[in-house]
Structure formats: structure tokens, C-alpha cells
Coordinates of C-alpha atoms and ligand atoms in Angstrom, one line a residue:
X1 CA -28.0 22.5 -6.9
X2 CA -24.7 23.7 -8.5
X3 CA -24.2 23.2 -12.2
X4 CA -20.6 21.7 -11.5
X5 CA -20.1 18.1 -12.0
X6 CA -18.5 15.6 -9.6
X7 CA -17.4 11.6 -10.5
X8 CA -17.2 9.4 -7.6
X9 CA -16.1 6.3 -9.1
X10 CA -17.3 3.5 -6.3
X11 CA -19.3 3.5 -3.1
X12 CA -17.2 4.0 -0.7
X13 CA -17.2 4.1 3.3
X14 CA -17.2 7.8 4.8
X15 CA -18.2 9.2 1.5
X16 CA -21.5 10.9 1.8
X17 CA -22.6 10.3 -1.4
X18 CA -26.2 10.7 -1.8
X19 CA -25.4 14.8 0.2
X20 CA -22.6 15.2 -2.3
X21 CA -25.4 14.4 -5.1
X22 CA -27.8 17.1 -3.6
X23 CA -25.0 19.6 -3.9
X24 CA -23.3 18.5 -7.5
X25 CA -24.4 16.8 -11.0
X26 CA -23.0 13.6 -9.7
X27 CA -24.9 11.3 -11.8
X28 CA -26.0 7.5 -10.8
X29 CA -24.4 6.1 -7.8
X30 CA -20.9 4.8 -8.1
X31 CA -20.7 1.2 -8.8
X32 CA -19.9 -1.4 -6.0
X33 CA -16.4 -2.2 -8.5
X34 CA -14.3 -0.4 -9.8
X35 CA -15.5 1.9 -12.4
X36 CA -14.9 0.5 -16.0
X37 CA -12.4 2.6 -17.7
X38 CA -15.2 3.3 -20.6
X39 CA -17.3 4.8 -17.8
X40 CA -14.7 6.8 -16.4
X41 CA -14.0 8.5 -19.2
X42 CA -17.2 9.0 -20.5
X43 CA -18.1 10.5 -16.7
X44 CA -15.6 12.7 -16.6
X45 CA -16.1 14.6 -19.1
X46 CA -16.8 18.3 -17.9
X47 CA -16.5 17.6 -14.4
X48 CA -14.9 19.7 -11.7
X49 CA -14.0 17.1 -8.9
X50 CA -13.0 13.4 -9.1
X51 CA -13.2 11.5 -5.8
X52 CA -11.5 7.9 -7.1
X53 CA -9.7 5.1 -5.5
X54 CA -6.1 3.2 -6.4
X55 CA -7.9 0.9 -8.6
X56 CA -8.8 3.7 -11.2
X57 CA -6.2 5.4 -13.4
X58 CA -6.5 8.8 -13.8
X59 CA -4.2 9.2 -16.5
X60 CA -3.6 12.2 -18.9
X61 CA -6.2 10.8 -21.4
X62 CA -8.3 11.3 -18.4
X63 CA -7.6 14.5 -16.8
X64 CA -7.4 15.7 -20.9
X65 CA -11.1 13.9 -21.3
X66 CA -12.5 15.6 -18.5
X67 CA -10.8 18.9 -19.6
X68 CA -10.7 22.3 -18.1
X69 CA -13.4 22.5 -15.9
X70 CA -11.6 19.5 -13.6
X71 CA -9.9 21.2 -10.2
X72 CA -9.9 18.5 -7.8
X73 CA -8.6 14.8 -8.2
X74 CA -9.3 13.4 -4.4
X75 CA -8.0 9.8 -4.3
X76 CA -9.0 7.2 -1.5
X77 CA -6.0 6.0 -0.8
X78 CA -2.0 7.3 0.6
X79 CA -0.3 6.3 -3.0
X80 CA -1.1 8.2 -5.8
X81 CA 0.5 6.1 -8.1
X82 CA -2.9 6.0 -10.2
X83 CA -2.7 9.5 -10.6
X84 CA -0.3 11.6 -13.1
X85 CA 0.5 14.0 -10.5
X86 CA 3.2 15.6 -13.1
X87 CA 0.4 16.2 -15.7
X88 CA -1.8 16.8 -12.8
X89 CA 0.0 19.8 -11.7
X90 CA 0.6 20.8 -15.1
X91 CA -2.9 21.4 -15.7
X92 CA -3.5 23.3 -12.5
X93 CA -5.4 20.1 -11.1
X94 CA -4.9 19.6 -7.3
X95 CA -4.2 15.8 -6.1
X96 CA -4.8 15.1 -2.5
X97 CA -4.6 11.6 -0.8
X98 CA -4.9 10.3 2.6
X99 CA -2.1 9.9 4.6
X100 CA -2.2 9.3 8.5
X101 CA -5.9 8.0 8.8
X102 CA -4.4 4.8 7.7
X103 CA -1.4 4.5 9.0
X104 CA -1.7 2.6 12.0
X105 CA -4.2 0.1 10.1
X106 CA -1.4 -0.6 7.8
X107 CA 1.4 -0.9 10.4
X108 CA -0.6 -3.7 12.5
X109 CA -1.3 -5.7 9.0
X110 CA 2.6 -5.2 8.5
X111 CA 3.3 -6.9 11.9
X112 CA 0.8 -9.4 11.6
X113 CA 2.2 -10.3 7.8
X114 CA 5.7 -10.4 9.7
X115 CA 4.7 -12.7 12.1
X116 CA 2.5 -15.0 10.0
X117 CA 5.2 -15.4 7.3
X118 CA 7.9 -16.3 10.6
X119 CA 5.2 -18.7 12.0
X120 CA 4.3 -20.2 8.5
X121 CA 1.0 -19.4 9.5
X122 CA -0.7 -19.7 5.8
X123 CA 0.9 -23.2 5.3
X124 CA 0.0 -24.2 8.3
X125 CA -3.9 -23.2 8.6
X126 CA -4.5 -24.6 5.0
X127 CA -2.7 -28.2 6.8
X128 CA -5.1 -28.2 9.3
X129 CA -7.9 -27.5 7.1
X130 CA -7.4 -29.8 4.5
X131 CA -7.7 -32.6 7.2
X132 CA -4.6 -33.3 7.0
X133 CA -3.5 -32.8 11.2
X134 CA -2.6 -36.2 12.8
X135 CA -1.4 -34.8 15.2
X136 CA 1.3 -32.7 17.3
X137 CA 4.3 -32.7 15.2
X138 CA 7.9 -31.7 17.2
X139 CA 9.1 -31.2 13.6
X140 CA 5.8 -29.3 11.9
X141 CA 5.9 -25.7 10.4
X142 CA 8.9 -24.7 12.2
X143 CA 9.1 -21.1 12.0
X144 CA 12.0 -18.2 12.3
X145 CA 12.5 -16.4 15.5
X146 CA 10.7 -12.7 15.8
X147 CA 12.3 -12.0 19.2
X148 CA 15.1 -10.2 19.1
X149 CA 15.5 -10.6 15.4
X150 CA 16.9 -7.3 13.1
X151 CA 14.2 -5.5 11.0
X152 CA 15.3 -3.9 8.0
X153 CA 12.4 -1.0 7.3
X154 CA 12.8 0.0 3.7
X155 CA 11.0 3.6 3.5
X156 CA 11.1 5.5 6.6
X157 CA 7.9 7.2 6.7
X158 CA 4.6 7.2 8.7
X159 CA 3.8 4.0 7.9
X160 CA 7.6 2.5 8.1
X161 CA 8.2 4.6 11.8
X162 CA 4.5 2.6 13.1
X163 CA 5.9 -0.7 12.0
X164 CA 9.2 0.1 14.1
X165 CA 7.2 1.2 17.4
X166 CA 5.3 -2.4 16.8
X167 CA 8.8 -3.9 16.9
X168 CA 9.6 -2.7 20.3
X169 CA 7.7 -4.8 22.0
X170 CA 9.5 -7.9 20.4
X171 CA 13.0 -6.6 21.0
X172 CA 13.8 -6.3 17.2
X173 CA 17.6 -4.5 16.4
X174 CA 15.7 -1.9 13.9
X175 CA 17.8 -0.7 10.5
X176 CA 16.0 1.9 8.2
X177 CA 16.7 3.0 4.6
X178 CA 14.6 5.9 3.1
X179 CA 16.3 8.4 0.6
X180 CA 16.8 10.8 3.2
X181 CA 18.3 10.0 6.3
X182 CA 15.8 11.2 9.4
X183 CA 17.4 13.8 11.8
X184 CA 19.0 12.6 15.1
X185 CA 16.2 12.6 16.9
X186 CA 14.1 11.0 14.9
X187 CA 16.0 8.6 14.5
X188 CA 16.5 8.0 18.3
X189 CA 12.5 7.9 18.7
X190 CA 12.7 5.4 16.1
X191 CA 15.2 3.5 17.7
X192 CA 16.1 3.2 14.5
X193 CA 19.7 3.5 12.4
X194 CA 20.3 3.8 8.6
X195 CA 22.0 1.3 6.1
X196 CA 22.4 1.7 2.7
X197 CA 20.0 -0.4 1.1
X198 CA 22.4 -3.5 0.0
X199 CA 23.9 -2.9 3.6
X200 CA 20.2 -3.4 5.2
X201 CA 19.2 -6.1 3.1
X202 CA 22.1 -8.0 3.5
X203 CA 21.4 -7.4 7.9
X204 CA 18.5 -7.9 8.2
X205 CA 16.0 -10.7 9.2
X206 CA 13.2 -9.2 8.5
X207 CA 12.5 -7.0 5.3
X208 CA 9.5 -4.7 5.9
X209 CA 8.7 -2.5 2.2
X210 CA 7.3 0.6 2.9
X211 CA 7.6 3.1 0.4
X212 CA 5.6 4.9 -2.1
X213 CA 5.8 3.6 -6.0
X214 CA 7.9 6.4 -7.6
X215 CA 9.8 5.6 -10.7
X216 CA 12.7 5.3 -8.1
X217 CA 11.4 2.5 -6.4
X218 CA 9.6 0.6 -9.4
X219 CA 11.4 -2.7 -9.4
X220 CA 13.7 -1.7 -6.1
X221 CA 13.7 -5.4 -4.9
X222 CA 15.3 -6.8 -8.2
X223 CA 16.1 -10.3 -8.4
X224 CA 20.0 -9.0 -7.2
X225 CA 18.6 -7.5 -4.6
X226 CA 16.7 -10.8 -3.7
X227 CA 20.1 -12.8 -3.5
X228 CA 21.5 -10.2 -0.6
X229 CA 19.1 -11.2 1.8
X230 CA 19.9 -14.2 3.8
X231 CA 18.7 -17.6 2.7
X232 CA 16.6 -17.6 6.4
X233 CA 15.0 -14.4 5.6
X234 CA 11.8 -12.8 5.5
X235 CA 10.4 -10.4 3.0
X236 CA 7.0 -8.1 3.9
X237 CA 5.7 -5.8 1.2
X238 CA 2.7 -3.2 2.4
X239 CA 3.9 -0.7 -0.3
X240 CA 3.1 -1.4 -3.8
X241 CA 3.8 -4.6 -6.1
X242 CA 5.5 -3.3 -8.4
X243 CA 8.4 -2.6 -5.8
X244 CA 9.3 -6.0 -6.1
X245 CA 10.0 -7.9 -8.8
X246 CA 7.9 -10.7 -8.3
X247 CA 9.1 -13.2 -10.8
X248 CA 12.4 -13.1 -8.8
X249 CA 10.7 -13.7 -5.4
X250 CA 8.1 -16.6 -6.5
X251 CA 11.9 -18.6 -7.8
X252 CA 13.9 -17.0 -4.6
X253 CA 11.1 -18.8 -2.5
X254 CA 10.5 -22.0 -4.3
X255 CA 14.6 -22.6 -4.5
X256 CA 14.4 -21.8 -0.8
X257 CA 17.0 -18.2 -1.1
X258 CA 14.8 -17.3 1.4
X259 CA 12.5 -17.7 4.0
X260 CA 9.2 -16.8 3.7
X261 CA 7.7 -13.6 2.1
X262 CA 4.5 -12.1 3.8
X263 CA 2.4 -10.0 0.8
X264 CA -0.3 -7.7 0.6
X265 CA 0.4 -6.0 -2.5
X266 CA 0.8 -7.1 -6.1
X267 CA 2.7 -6.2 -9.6
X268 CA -0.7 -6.6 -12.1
X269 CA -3.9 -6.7 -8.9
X270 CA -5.7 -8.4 -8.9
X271 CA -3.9 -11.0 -10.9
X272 CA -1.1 -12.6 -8.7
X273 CA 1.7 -14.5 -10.0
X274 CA 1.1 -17.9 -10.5
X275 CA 4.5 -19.1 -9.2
X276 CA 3.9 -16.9 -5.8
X277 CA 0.5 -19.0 -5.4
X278 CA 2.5 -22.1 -5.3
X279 CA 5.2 -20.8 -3.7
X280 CA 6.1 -22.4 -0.3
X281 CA 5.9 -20.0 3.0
X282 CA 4.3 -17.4 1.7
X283 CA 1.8 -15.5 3.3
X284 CA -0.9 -13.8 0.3
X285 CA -3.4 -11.3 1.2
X286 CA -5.5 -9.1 -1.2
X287 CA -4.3 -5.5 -0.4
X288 CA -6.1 -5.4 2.9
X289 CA -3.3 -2.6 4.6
X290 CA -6.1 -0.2 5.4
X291 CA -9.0 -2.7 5.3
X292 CA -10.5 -2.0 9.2
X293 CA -14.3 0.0 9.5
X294 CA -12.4 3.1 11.2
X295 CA -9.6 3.2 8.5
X296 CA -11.7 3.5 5.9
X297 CA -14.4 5.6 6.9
X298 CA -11.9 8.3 8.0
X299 CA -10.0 8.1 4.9
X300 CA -13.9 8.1 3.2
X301 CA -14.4 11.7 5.4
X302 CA -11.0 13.1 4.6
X303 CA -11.2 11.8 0.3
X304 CA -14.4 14.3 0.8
X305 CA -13.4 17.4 2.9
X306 CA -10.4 17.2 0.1
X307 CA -12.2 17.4 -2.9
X308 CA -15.0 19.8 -1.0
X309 CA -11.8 22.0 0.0
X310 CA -10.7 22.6 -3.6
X311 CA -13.6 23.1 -5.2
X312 CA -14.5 25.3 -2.1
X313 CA -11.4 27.2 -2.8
X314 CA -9.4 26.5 0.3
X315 CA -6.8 24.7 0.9
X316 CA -7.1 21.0 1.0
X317 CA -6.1 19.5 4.0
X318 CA -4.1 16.6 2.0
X319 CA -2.4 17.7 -1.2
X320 CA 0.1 16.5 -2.9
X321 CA 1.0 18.8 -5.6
Ligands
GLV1 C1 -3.5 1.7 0.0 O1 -2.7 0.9 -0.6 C2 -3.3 3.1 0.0 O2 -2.4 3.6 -0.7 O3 -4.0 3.8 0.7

């Protein structure tokens, strides 16, 4: 066994870690929850390779905890929002995510939110579970056409260009915002043309979020932003929480500004607003965008060839500094 140390903070699907533990001082096996921030920091301390998840912060205190042994910080997820890339970098750290692996997981739960928040799907179910169905109701849950509708995509990447094929088989007029504008080209494959992001808001029908949390886009859907949209539309966020201002939302829904909001991702997980429980039409999930068995085993296998990769010397498949 190699004297190097390596933290994994939680079991995780794909991630070998009992033939990691032959190889590396890896200590007890992760935790089935997230790794208390105590035993984080007390675990990192010395090691070479962290292999964590978007529920763990890996701050500065914690990259200066673990000091100047640590090479690798491999995170099991696309966003690295958890992870002080800057400081990172700064201290000759790598940072590698999972991007790809996941996308088309996430793009089919982006759809489905999209067409459960048009279909009232969540107001609906908990209806007819409550016993409360008398009966077929010409006037019940009625929803918002899909068909032919115009989806505003608000981040442009991967995950925002899968949503877009999904929409092609529902004849959506698709708009686009990103901060850069995709060549030609890709833009025709997308079928796809960019607004400014007032422009698409105020266009669209549907709202799909779909970028990373950067200090750019923290709080990008501000309650302004909200009152753009049309009073019959839909909101979808598979990005990050704090993207939206959620406050603004939860009283945009409840005063009926807008549609229906379809949500998989939250400002303070796993708390969720109180006024977005009660709020009328919309659809909650618990950050489930990569949550299918293939998903997360592959982004399990790649989490581990990335840290393996560093601390092998080579270069990581996925970095991101
Ligand atoms: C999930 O939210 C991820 O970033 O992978």
C-alpha cells in the first residue's frame, strides 16, 4: 500500500472503494450522508486526493486543512460550485468534475419537469391521492400547451443543447441565451436562435435554466426578471438554486405572474422554501437531474479514473482548472 492518503466522503455508485482502500490510507468507509463538515476536515488533513460530491464544501479552510500534500479534488457531480476552483488552482490543486456522463439523464428530467409543471401533474396526483377524485372533470387541472409552444433555454451547453433535441419532437420554436453566442452551425443543429436574456424571457413559454452557478448567474432570475415572463408561463430549473431567487418565484406563483414552475434544484438543499411548498402548480423534486443507475455509476467510474489520473500524474480526463 502507498503511504498517500485519499478521502472519499460518501459511498458512492461506480466508486470502487474497498480497491481504492488497498491502494491508499483511505480510512473507514465513507458514510452513507454526507460527510459532516467536522469529519471532513479532520480527514483531510495530509491527504493527496479528495473524491467528494456537491453536498460537501471544499472550501479554502479545507484545501488549507488538508495542506500541501493535496493534488487532486475529484467531485461527483458537473458543478463545482462546492469547490473554490480559484484557490484551488492557486494552490496547484487540480478540480475535475463529470460532465457528459450525465447529460442526457438530466436533459430527460428537464423535459419531464416541463411537461409535469404544463400538465399540473404534481397538483393533480396528490388530488387523486388524497381521495379526493369524483370524477372526470371537463374543467380539472387544465394545463398549458407543450406543442408547438417557444422554449427559452437559458445556458447553451451540453445539458441546455439535449433539452432542445428533446423539444423537436413536440415542435417547440427554440430561443437560447448563453454568454456566448454558439457558431452558425451550431446553432442550426440546435435549431436554436439567441435572445438577450430579457428578450428570451419575455418570448418564451417555457423557461428551461441550464447553466452553471458562477457569481454571474447567482440570483440571474431576480424577482425583475420574474415579472418579464408571461403570466401563463413556465419556469424549469435543472441548474443550481441559487440561480433563482426563490422568494420571488414562491410570490410570482402564489399571485398567479405565472404559470407553473417545474424544480429540481434549491437555494439552501435540502431546506426548500416554505412558500414554494405551498405554492400552487409547482412541480418539487429533490435534485434528482442525474439520479438513473447508469448516470451515476459512470460519473462514479469517471470521479475515480480523475482523481487516479492526477495522482498518477497524467492528465485527468475531466479538469476544470
Ligand atoms: C448535479 O447537480 C451535478 O452537478 O452533477
Amino acid at each position: 500500500m502507498e503511504d498517500r492518503a485519499i478521502v472519499v466522503t460518501r459511498r458512492l455508485p461506480g466508486v470502487p472503494f474497498d480497491s481504492l482502500a488497498r491502494r491508499f490510507r483511505a480510512g473507514a468507509p465513507p458514510p452513507d450522508a454526507p460527510m459532516a463538515r467536522g469529519d471532513l476536515l479532520r480527514r483531510v488533513r495530509g491527504a493527496s486526493g479528495i473524491l467528494c460530491t456537491l453536498a460537501d464544501r471544499v472550501d479554502a479552510e479545507v484545501l488549507e486543512t488538508a495542506g500541501p500534500s493535496l493534488k487532486a479534488v475529484s467531485n461527483f457531480a458537473v458543478g463545482v460550485n462546492n469547490v473554490d476552483v480559484a484557490e484551488a488552482t492557486r494552490r496547484g490543486v487540480r478540480v475535475c468534475n463529470t460532465p457528459e456522463v450525465l447529460t442526457e439523464a438530466t436533459a430527460d428530467l428537464g423535459f419531464a419537469l416541463l411537461l409535469a409543471a404544463a400538465r399540473k401533474f404534481s397538483d393533480a396526483e396528490r388530488f387523486l391521492r388524497e381521495g379526493r377524485w369524483t370524477g372526470w372533470d371537463p374543467w380539472g387541472f387544465l394545463g398549458v400547451p407543450v406543442h408547438g409552444a417557444t422554449l427559452g433555454i437559458v445556458g447553451m451547453g451540453k445539458i441546455g443543447a439535449a433539452v432542445a433535441k428533446r423539444s423537436r419532437g413536440f415542435s417547440m420554436r427554440v430561443l437560447y441565451h448563453s454568454r456566448r453566442r454558439l457558431p452558425p452551425e451550431r446553432e442550426a443543429e440546435a435549431g436554436a436562435s439567441w435572445r438577450g436574456l430579457d428578450d428570451l424571457l419575455a418570448e418564451s413559454d417555457f423557461v428551461v435554466l441550464c447553466v452553471p452557478l458562477t457569481a454571474e448567474t447567482r440570483g440571474l432570475i431576480s424577482r425583475e426578471r420574474l415579472s418579464r415572463m408571461k403570466p401563463a408561463a413556465v419556469l424549469v430549473n435543472v441548474a443550481r438554486g441559487e440561480v433563482v431567487e426563490e422568494e420571488a418565484l414562491a410570490s410570482a406563483l402564489s399571485a398567479g405572474r405565472l404559470f407553473a414552475a417545474g424544480l429540481d434544484v434549491y437555494e439552501r438543499e435540502p431546506v426548500v422554501h416554505p412558500a414554494l411548498l405551498s405554492a400552487p402548480s409547482a412541480v418539487l423534486l429533490p435534485h434528482l437531474g442525474s439520479a438513473t443507475g447508469e448516470a451515476r455509476e459512470a460519473m462514479g467510474r469517471l470521479a475515480t479514473e480523475n482523481l487516479l489520473a492526477v495522482l498518477e500524474h497524467r492528465e485527468p480526463p475531466c479538469p476544470v482548472n
